[in-house]
Amino acid sequence: MADVYYHDYLQLDRLLSSQRLESEAAGAAQHDEMLFIIVHQAYELWFKEILWELDDVIAAFGEDELDESEMGRVNGRLRRVTEIQKLLLAQIDVLETMTSLDFLDFRDHLVPASGFQSMQFRLIENRLGVRTEDRVTFGGARYTERLHGEQRQAVIASEDDPSIHDLVASWLKRTPFLEEFDFWTVYRDAVRSMLEADRDIVRSNPELTEEEREAQLRSFDQTFRQYEAVFDADKHAALVESGARRLSHRSFQAALFISLYRDQTALHQPFRLLELLMDIDQGFTTWRYRHALMTQRMVGRRVGTGGSAGAAYLTRNAEKSRAFPDLFSLPTFLIPRAKLPPLPTELAEAMRFRFET
Ligand code: HEM
């Protein structure tokens, strides 16, 4: 058998002959179009790797039981995605060495193509759990409309596949420790006494005017009402109905429990998972804002080659297209460690050694 040869193994003949300049085809090659193509191709290669990692995570969660030994692997895959995201962000700096005027030299040759048509980007969004209703539309069309043929079919089909958001939601629902003691009654009392203590500070603070005192006391009532929705399944269901929450009451409570008792050995990996999901969501959101800024810098207020309102569309979509918004609202409901109800001894012992009960 012939020795493996670097050039052949990496199929470099195909890879390195895949840069066709539209400006050259039109008669006058523009230097920066090579950079533009290579940066986009590098993105697509990394998107492929991200999908490879996410699919492995989905397969692990798709099993009935997620064994503790698999958590390390799942978190390792997600950590890799976060490292790749740093490269995705850094590539914008490389692309920005092309000036706005350089871009104008070949931009018109690209119409109506656009990153909006990146199949892999849409697959990543859908694998993570960005929903159709989370997207900003333009021209009244569905985001899949601009994709062609097989790529459109693949993206539409991926909408029905289980997303990491949904798989993590049902994994959270199965969190075992919640069954073992009535955490919510204890937690609610802890929250209440924390708020009462804060209220007393306001009541007895001699520095406040009567008006300030009343305003601060009113804001405590508001905070308390927010907490109430965490304890009340019906109020939580109303939030889900209105689109303000995605996780079910039970899954949301489990995520909060994991965040509060994250110091317990058994919760280290689950907490790490929640953190990594936030890192990934934050990574894509950061990239979206950065991409919107680059667009503004490159083309100002012009419409995009794909026909959107350009940077304005991209900025709005950065705010909306989030996969794990509920995880970002958990900190509202955290209480300081010192106020945390201690776990029953037996449960604390069990959590020191094992993940499952
Ligand atoms: C000169 C550089 C770039 C400019 C001016 C630019 C501009 C735009 C604009 C205006 C849109 C909105 C759709 C449209 O009307 O076309 C868009 C969408 C998009 N672009 Fe870029 N882009 C640039 C580079 C890139 C790069 C390097 C990537 C990497 C793959 C990329 C990926 C995307 C994606 C994924 C979308 C869809 C985003 C969404 O719908 O939320 N773009 N781009």
Short mmCIF file of C-alpha atoms and ligand atoms in Angstrom, two decimals:
data_model
loop_
_atom_site.label_atom_id
_atom_site.label_comp_id
_atom_site.label_asym_id
_atom_site.label_seq_id
_atom_site.Cartn_x
_atom_site.Cartn_y
_atom_site.Cartn_z
CA MET A 1 0.00 0.00 0.00
CA ALA A 2 1.32 3.47 -0.93
CA ASP A 3 2.48 5.75 1.87
CA VAL A 4 0.01 8.40 2.89
CA TYR A 5 1.16 11.65 1.26
CA TYR A 6 0.36 15.01 2.89
CA HIS A 7 -0.90 16.72 -0.27
CA ASP A 8 -3.22 13.85 -1.21
CA TYR A 9 -4.45 13.13 2.33
CA LEU A 10 -5.70 16.70 2.65
CA GLN A 11 -7.00 16.74 -0.93
CA LEU A 12 -5.15 19.97 -1.46
CA ASP A 13 -5.58 19.82 -5.25
CA ARG A 14 -9.31 20.32 -4.73
CA LEU A 15 -9.07 22.65 -1.79
CA LEU A 16 -6.51 24.99 -3.33
CA SER A 17 -8.19 25.18 -6.69
CA SER A 18 -11.55 26.17 -5.18
CA GLN A 19 -11.03 29.94 -5.23
CA ARG A 20 -12.66 31.46 -8.30
CA LEU A 21 -12.69 35.24 -8.42
CA GLU A 22 -15.91 36.65 -9.89
CA SER A 23 -14.05 39.88 -10.67
CA GLU A 24 -11.49 37.93 -12.72
CA ALA A 25 -14.27 36.13 -14.58
CA ALA A 26 -15.74 39.58 -15.35
CA GLY A 27 -12.43 40.70 -16.83
CA ALA A 28 -10.53 42.56 -14.07
CA ALA A 29 -9.33 40.54 -11.04
CA GLN A 30 -9.60 42.52 -7.79
CA HIS A 31 -6.85 41.68 -5.33
CA ASP A 32 -8.98 41.55 -2.16
CA GLU A 33 -11.56 39.19 -3.54
CA MET A 34 -9.11 36.33 -2.82
CA LEU A 35 -9.09 37.29 0.87
CA PHE A 36 -12.88 37.57 0.85
CA ILE A 37 -13.28 34.06 -0.58
CA ILE A 38 -10.66 32.42 1.63
CA VAL A 39 -12.06 33.95 4.82
CA HIS A 40 -15.54 32.70 3.94
CA GLN A 41 -14.22 29.25 3.06
CA ALA A 42 -12.29 29.08 6.34
CA TYR A 43 -15.56 29.93 8.14
CA GLU A 44 -17.37 27.14 6.36
CA LEU A 45 -14.64 24.65 7.31
CA TRP A 46 -14.95 25.65 10.95
CA PHE A 47 -18.75 25.49 10.70
CA LYS A 48 -18.32 21.91 9.51
CA GLU A 49 -16.18 21.11 12.55
CA ILE A 50 -18.70 22.80 14.88
CA LEU A 51 -21.51 20.69 13.40
CA TRP A 52 -19.35 17.59 13.86
CA GLU A 53 -18.96 18.40 17.56
CA LEU A 54 -22.61 19.37 18.09
CA ASP A 55 -23.82 16.17 16.42
CA ASP A 56 -21.77 14.15 18.86
CA VAL A 57 -23.27 16.07 21.77
CA ILE A 58 -26.77 15.50 20.35
CA ALA A 59 -26.06 11.76 20.03
CA ALA A 60 -24.94 11.61 23.67
CA PHE A 61 -28.08 13.41 24.87
CA GLY A 62 -30.28 11.36 22.59
CA GLU A 63 -29.63 8.25 24.66
CA ASP A 64 -32.19 7.54 27.36
CA GLU A 65 -29.68 8.01 30.14
CA LEU A 66 -26.76 10.40 29.95
CA ASP A 67 -24.12 8.52 31.90
CA GLU A 68 -21.95 10.63 34.20
CA SER A 69 -18.87 9.33 32.39
CA GLU A 70 -20.21 10.93 29.19
CA MET A 71 -20.56 14.37 30.72
CA GLY A 72 -16.83 15.01 30.51
CA ARG A 73 -16.84 14.12 26.82
CA VAL A 74 -19.90 16.29 26.10
CA ASN A 75 -18.36 19.24 27.94
CA GLY A 76 -15.08 18.67 26.10
CA ARG A 77 -16.86 18.88 22.73
CA LEU A 78 -18.66 22.07 23.73
CA ARG A 79 -15.45 23.59 25.06
CA ARG A 80 -13.87 22.91 21.66
CA VAL A 81 -16.74 24.81 20.01
CA THR A 82 -16.07 27.79 22.27
CA GLU A 83 -12.39 27.78 21.24
CA ILE A 84 -13.35 27.66 17.55
CA GLN A 85 -15.67 30.61 18.15
CA LYS A 86 -12.65 32.66 19.20
CA LEU A 87 -11.14 31.98 15.77
CA LEU A 88 -14.40 32.95 14.05
CA LEU A 89 -14.30 36.27 15.82
CA ALA A 90 -10.61 36.82 15.06
CA GLN A 91 -11.17 36.23 11.35
CA ILE A 92 -13.21 39.43 11.21
CA ASP A 93 -10.03 41.36 12.05
CA VAL A 94 -8.31 39.72 9.07
CA LEU A 95 -11.20 40.57 6.77
CA GLU A 96 -11.23 44.16 8.01
CA THR A 97 -7.75 44.69 6.55
CA MET A 98 -9.83 45.04 3.36
CA THR A 99 -11.14 48.61 3.24
CA SER A 100 -14.60 49.66 2.26
CA LEU A 101 -13.30 50.96 -1.07
CA ASP A 102 -11.47 47.68 -1.77
CA PHE A 103 -14.74 45.83 -1.17
CA LEU A 104 -16.64 48.10 -3.54
CA ASP A 105 -14.23 47.03 -6.30
CA PHE A 106 -15.89 43.64 -6.50
CA ARG A 107 -19.04 43.79 -4.32
CA ASP A 108 -21.48 44.18 -7.18
CA HIS A 109 -20.30 40.92 -8.73
CA LEU A 110 -21.61 39.07 -5.67
CA VAL A 111 -25.28 40.13 -5.80
CA PRO A 112 -27.58 38.37 -4.82
CA ALA A 113 -25.25 35.96 -2.96
CA SER A 114 -24.88 36.54 0.79
CA GLY A 115 -23.73 34.86 4.02
CA PHE A 116 -27.48 34.76 4.64
CA GLN A 117 -27.41 31.70 2.37
CA SER A 118 -24.89 29.77 4.49
CA MET A 119 -26.54 26.38 4.97
CA GLN A 120 -24.11 25.33 7.67
CA PHE A 121 -24.68 28.51 9.71
CA ARG A 122 -28.42 27.78 9.68
CA LEU A 123 -27.81 24.14 10.60
CA ILE A 124 -25.71 25.26 13.59
CA GLU A 125 -28.49 27.62 14.69
CA ASN A 126 -31.07 24.86 14.43
CA ARG A 127 -28.88 22.26 16.15
CA LEU A 128 -28.43 24.68 19.05
CA GLY A 129 -32.15 25.48 19.18
CA VAL A 130 -32.73 28.90 17.60
CA ARG A 131 -36.39 28.75 16.58
CA THR A 132 -38.04 30.24 13.50
CA GLU A 133 -39.98 32.67 15.71
CA ASP A 134 -36.67 33.84 17.24
CA ARG A 135 -35.52 35.19 13.88
CA VAL A 136 -35.96 38.64 12.39
CA THR A 137 -37.42 38.29 8.91
CA PHE A 138 -36.90 40.59 5.99
CA GLY A 139 -39.02 40.96 2.88
CA GLY A 140 -41.71 38.93 4.69
CA ALA A 141 -39.89 35.74 3.66
CA ARG A 142 -38.89 32.75 5.75
CA TYR A 143 -35.12 32.54 6.34
CA THR A 144 -34.98 29.33 4.27
CA GLU A 145 -36.41 31.06 1.15
CA ARG A 146 -33.02 32.34 0.01
CA LEU A 147 -31.44 28.89 0.10
CA HIS A 148 -31.46 26.74 -2.99
CA GLY A 149 -32.42 23.10 -3.64
CA GLU A 150 -30.86 20.48 -1.39
CA GLN A 151 -29.52 23.09 1.00
CA ARG A 152 -32.98 24.49 1.63
CA GLN A 153 -34.34 20.97 2.17
CA ALA A 154 -31.54 20.15 4.61
CA VAL A 155 -32.19 23.28 6.69
CA ILE A 156 -35.97 22.78 6.71
CA ALA A 157 -35.50 19.14 7.75
CA SER A 158 -33.14 20.20 10.57
CA GLU A 159 -35.92 22.27 12.14
CA ASP A 160 -37.61 19.00 13.18
CA ASP A 161 -34.47 17.36 14.54
CA PRO A 162 -33.93 17.44 18.30
CA SER A 163 -31.97 20.54 19.26
CA ILE A 164 -29.42 20.79 22.04
CA HIS A 165 -31.77 23.24 23.76
CA ASP A 166 -34.60 20.70 23.85
CA LEU A 167 -32.38 17.76 24.76
CA VAL A 168 -30.80 19.69 27.62
CA ALA A 169 -34.28 20.77 28.72
CA SER A 170 -35.41 17.17 29.07
CA TRP A 171 -32.14 16.20 30.72
CA LEU A 172 -32.72 19.00 33.24
CA LYS A 173 -36.22 17.72 33.83
CA ARG A 174 -34.72 14.40 34.91
CA THR A 175 -32.40 15.99 37.50
CA PRO A 176 -32.73 13.45 40.30
CA PHE A 177 -31.92 15.41 43.46
CA LEU A 178 -34.96 17.62 43.26
CA GLU A 179 -37.16 14.71 44.28
CA GLU A 180 -35.25 14.10 47.46
CA PHE A 181 -36.19 17.12 49.55
CA ASP A 182 -38.63 19.93 49.28
CA PHE A 183 -36.09 22.44 48.05
CA TRP A 184 -38.56 25.07 46.91
CA THR A 185 -40.24 25.63 50.26
CA VAL A 186 -36.85 25.98 51.91
CA TYR A 187 -35.51 28.20 49.13
CA ARG A 188 -38.58 30.39 49.12
CA ASP A 189 -38.20 30.95 52.87
CA ALA A 190 -34.53 31.81 52.35
CA VAL A 191 -35.43 34.32 49.62
CA ARG A 192 -38.15 35.79 51.77
CA SER A 193 -35.88 36.27 54.79
CA MET A 194 -33.17 37.73 52.53
CA LEU A 195 -35.62 40.27 51.15
CA GLU A 196 -37.00 41.02 54.62
CA ALA A 197 -33.47 41.68 55.89
CA ASP A 198 -32.86 44.04 52.95
CA ARG A 199 -36.20 45.69 53.62
CA ASP A 200 -35.22 46.28 57.26
CA ILE A 201 -32.00 47.96 56.14
CA VAL A 202 -34.01 50.34 53.98
CA ARG A 203 -36.58 50.97 56.73
CA SER A 204 -33.89 51.89 59.25
CA ASN A 205 -31.49 53.77 56.98
CA PRO A 206 -31.35 57.33 58.37
CA GLU A 207 -29.74 58.65 55.18
CA LEU A 208 -32.88 58.11 53.06
CA THR A 209 -35.63 60.65 52.55
CA GLU A 210 -39.19 59.35 52.96
CA GLU A 211 -39.63 59.45 49.21
CA GLU A 212 -36.47 57.45 48.54
CA ARG A 213 -37.44 54.96 51.22
CA GLU A 214 -40.84 54.37 49.66
CA ALA A 215 -39.38 54.03 46.17
CA GLN A 216 -36.89 51.43 47.38
CA LEU A 217 -39.54 49.50 49.26
CA ARG A 218 -41.67 49.42 46.12
CA SER A 219 -38.76 47.99 44.15
CA PHE A 220 -38.46 45.18 46.73
CA ASP A 221 -42.08 44.28 46.10
CA GLN A 222 -41.32 44.11 42.41
CA THR A 223 -38.32 41.83 42.95
CA PHE A 224 -40.45 39.60 45.12
CA ARG A 225 -43.09 39.29 42.43
CA GLN A 226 -40.38 38.14 39.99
CA TYR A 227 -39.34 35.43 42.39
CA GLU A 228 -42.95 34.32 42.71
CA ALA A 229 -43.00 33.15 39.07
CA VAL A 230 -40.12 30.79 39.86
CA PHE A 231 -42.18 29.09 42.55
CA ASP A 232 -45.49 29.03 40.74
CA ALA A 233 -45.97 26.61 37.84
CA ASP A 234 -48.97 28.52 36.47
CA LYS A 235 -47.19 31.86 36.48
CA HIS A 236 -44.21 30.20 34.81
CA ALA A 237 -46.48 28.59 32.20
CA ALA A 238 -47.87 32.04 31.40
CA LEU A 239 -44.30 33.25 30.80
CA VAL A 240 -43.68 30.31 28.45
CA GLU A 241 -46.93 31.08 26.66
CA SER A 242 -45.91 34.71 26.16
CA GLY A 243 -42.49 33.68 24.81
CA ALA A 244 -40.62 35.18 27.76
CA ARG A 245 -39.39 31.71 28.87
CA ARG A 246 -38.53 28.59 26.90
CA LEU A 247 -37.72 26.01 29.55
CA SER A 248 -40.55 24.26 31.35
CA HIS A 249 -41.08 25.10 35.02
CA ARG A 250 -39.40 21.89 36.12
CA SER A 251 -36.39 22.32 33.80
CA PHE A 252 -35.98 25.95 34.83
CA GLN A 253 -36.06 24.99 38.50
CA ALA A 254 -33.49 22.24 37.87
CA ALA A 255 -31.15 24.71 36.14
CA LEU A 256 -31.56 27.09 39.07
CA PHE A 257 -30.90 24.29 41.56
CA ILE A 258 -27.72 23.30 39.69
CA SER A 259 -26.58 26.94 39.64
CA LEU A 260 -27.25 27.41 43.35
CA TYR A 261 -25.65 24.16 44.53
CA ARG A 262 -22.89 24.12 41.92
CA ASP A 263 -20.25 23.60 44.63
CA GLN A 264 -21.54 20.05 45.25
CA THR A 265 -19.23 17.53 43.57
CA ALA A 266 -22.07 15.84 41.70
CA LEU A 267 -23.13 19.14 40.17
CA HIS A 268 -19.73 20.27 38.89
CA GLN A 269 -20.15 18.78 35.42
CA PRO A 270 -23.84 19.75 35.03
CA PHE A 271 -22.97 23.32 36.04
CA ARG A 272 -20.04 23.30 33.61
CA LEU A 273 -22.46 22.22 30.88
CA LEU A 274 -24.79 25.14 31.60
CA GLU A 275 -21.84 27.51 31.56
CA LEU A 276 -20.57 26.17 28.23
CA LEU A 277 -24.02 26.55 26.66
CA MET A 278 -24.03 30.18 27.79
CA ASP A 279 -20.49 30.61 26.43
CA ILE A 280 -21.61 29.28 23.04
CA ASP A 281 -24.73 31.46 22.96
CA GLN A 282 -22.65 34.45 23.99
CA GLY A 283 -19.97 33.54 21.42
CA PHE A 284 -22.43 33.56 18.53
CA THR A 285 -24.16 36.69 19.79
CA THR A 286 -20.80 38.46 20.06
CA TRP A 287 -19.93 37.31 16.54
CA ARG A 288 -23.28 38.59 15.24
CA TYR A 289 -22.74 42.05 16.76
CA ARG A 290 -19.17 42.13 15.47
CA HIS A 291 -20.33 41.06 12.01
CA ALA A 292 -22.98 43.81 12.09
CA LEU A 293 -20.33 46.40 13.01
CA MET A 294 -18.04 45.15 10.25
CA THR A 295 -20.95 45.43 7.81
CA GLN A 296 -21.57 49.01 8.93
CA ARG A 297 -17.90 49.83 8.51
CA MET A 298 -17.73 48.14 5.13
CA VAL A 299 -20.96 49.33 3.50
CA GLY A 300 -22.42 51.96 5.85
CA ARG A 301 -26.20 52.04 5.64
CA ARG A 302 -26.48 50.32 2.27
CA VAL A 303 -28.71 47.29 1.86
CA GLY A 304 -26.98 43.90 1.92
CA THR A 305 -26.07 41.92 -1.19
CA GLY A 306 -28.78 39.49 -0.07
CA GLY A 307 -31.37 42.30 0.06
CA SER A 308 -31.77 42.95 3.80
CA ALA A 309 -31.53 46.34 5.54
CA GLY A 310 -27.86 45.43 6.11
CA ALA A 311 -26.30 46.30 9.48
CA ALA A 312 -29.67 47.30 11.00
CA TYR A 313 -31.14 43.87 10.21
CA LEU A 314 -28.03 42.13 11.55
CA THR A 315 -28.09 44.05 14.84
CA ARG A 316 -31.75 43.27 15.46
CA ASN A 317 -31.18 39.62 14.67
CA ALA A 318 -28.22 39.50 17.08
CA GLU A 319 -30.60 40.50 19.85
CA LYS A 320 -33.26 37.99 18.88
CA SER A 321 -31.49 34.84 17.68
CA ARG A 322 -30.56 33.36 21.03
CA ALA A 323 -30.59 29.64 21.79
CA PHE A 324 -30.44 29.65 25.61
CA PRO A 325 -32.03 32.90 26.84
CA ASP A 326 -33.39 31.31 30.04
CA LEU A 327 -29.91 30.45 31.27
CA PHE A 328 -29.06 34.14 31.13
CA SER A 329 -32.02 35.01 33.35
CA LEU A 330 -31.03 32.56 36.11
CA PRO A 331 -28.74 35.03 37.94
CA THR A 332 -31.83 37.13 38.77
CA PHE A 333 -32.89 34.34 41.10
CA LEU A 334 -29.60 33.47 42.77
CA ILE A 335 -29.10 34.12 46.45
CA PRO A 336 -25.73 34.42 48.21
CA ARG A 337 -24.10 31.18 49.35
CA ALA A 338 -24.44 32.29 52.99
CA LYS A 339 -28.25 32.36 52.64
CA LEU A 340 -28.51 29.05 50.80
CA PRO A 341 -30.53 26.40 52.67
CA PRO A 342 -28.17 23.56 53.66
CA LEU A 343 -28.87 20.28 51.92
CA PRO A 344 -30.17 17.40 54.07
CA THR A 345 -27.11 15.43 55.31
CA GLU A 346 -27.98 12.27 53.41
CA LEU A 347 -28.39 14.14 50.15
CA ALA A 348 -25.20 16.13 50.67
CA GLU A 349 -23.36 12.85 51.27
CA ALA A 350 -24.86 11.27 48.15
CA MET A 351 -23.97 14.27 46.01
CA ARG A 352 -20.41 14.13 47.14
CA PHE A 353 -19.93 10.77 45.44
CA ARG A 354 -22.41 10.24 42.69
CA PHE A 355 -24.41 11.94 40.02
CA GLU A 356 -27.41 9.65 39.87
CA THR A 357 -29.53 8.61 42.84
C1 HEM B 1 -17.31 42.34 3.69
C2 HEM B 1 -17.74 41.50 4.60
C3 HEM B 1 -19.17 41.22 4.85
C4 HEM B 1 -20.27 42.01 4.71
C5 HEM B 1 -20.31 43.44 4.21
C6 HEM B 1 -21.42 41.23 5.09
C7 HEM B 1 -22.72 41.70 5.06
C8 HEM B 1 -23.83 40.96 5.37
C9 HEM B 1 -25.18 41.43 5.29
C10 HEM B 1 -25.61 42.82 4.86
C11 HEM B 1 -25.99 40.44 5.67
C12 HEM B 1 -27.52 40.43 5.76
C13 HEM B 1 -28.12 39.69 4.59
C14 HEM B 1 -27.95 40.46 3.30
O1 HEM B 1 -28.71 41.39 3.07
O2 HEM B 1 -27.04 40.11 2.57
C15 HEM B 1 -25.15 39.32 6.03
C16 HEM B 1 -25.60 38.13 6.52
C17 HEM B 1 -24.78 37.11 6.92
N1 HEM B 1 -23.43 37.03 6.77
FE1 HEM B 1 -22.21 38.53 6.17
N2 HEM B 1 -21.02 40.01 5.51
C18 HEM B 1 -19.66 39.94 5.39
C19 HEM B 1 -18.85 38.88 5.69
C20 HEM B 1 -19.29 37.68 6.20
C21 HEM B 1 -18.45 36.58 6.57
C22 HEM B 1 -16.93 36.51 6.46
C23 HEM B 1 -19.25 35.59 6.99
C24 HEM B 1 -18.82 34.24 7.43
C25 HEM B 1 -19.41 33.15 7.07
C26 HEM B 1 -20.61 36.07 6.93
C27 HEM B 1 -21.73 35.37 7.29
C28 HEM B 1 -23.01 35.85 7.28
C29 HEM B 1 -24.14 35.12 7.82
C30 HEM B 1 -24.10 33.77 8.49
C31 HEM B 1 -25.25 35.92 7.59
C32 HEM B 1 -26.67 35.64 8.04
C33 HEM B 1 -26.83 36.26 9.41
C34 HEM B 1 -28.26 36.30 9.94
O3 HEM B 1 -29.23 36.16 9.18
O4 HEM B 1 -28.39 36.53 11.16
N3 HEM B 1 -20.60 37.34 6.45
N4 HEM B 1 -23.84 39.67 5.84
#
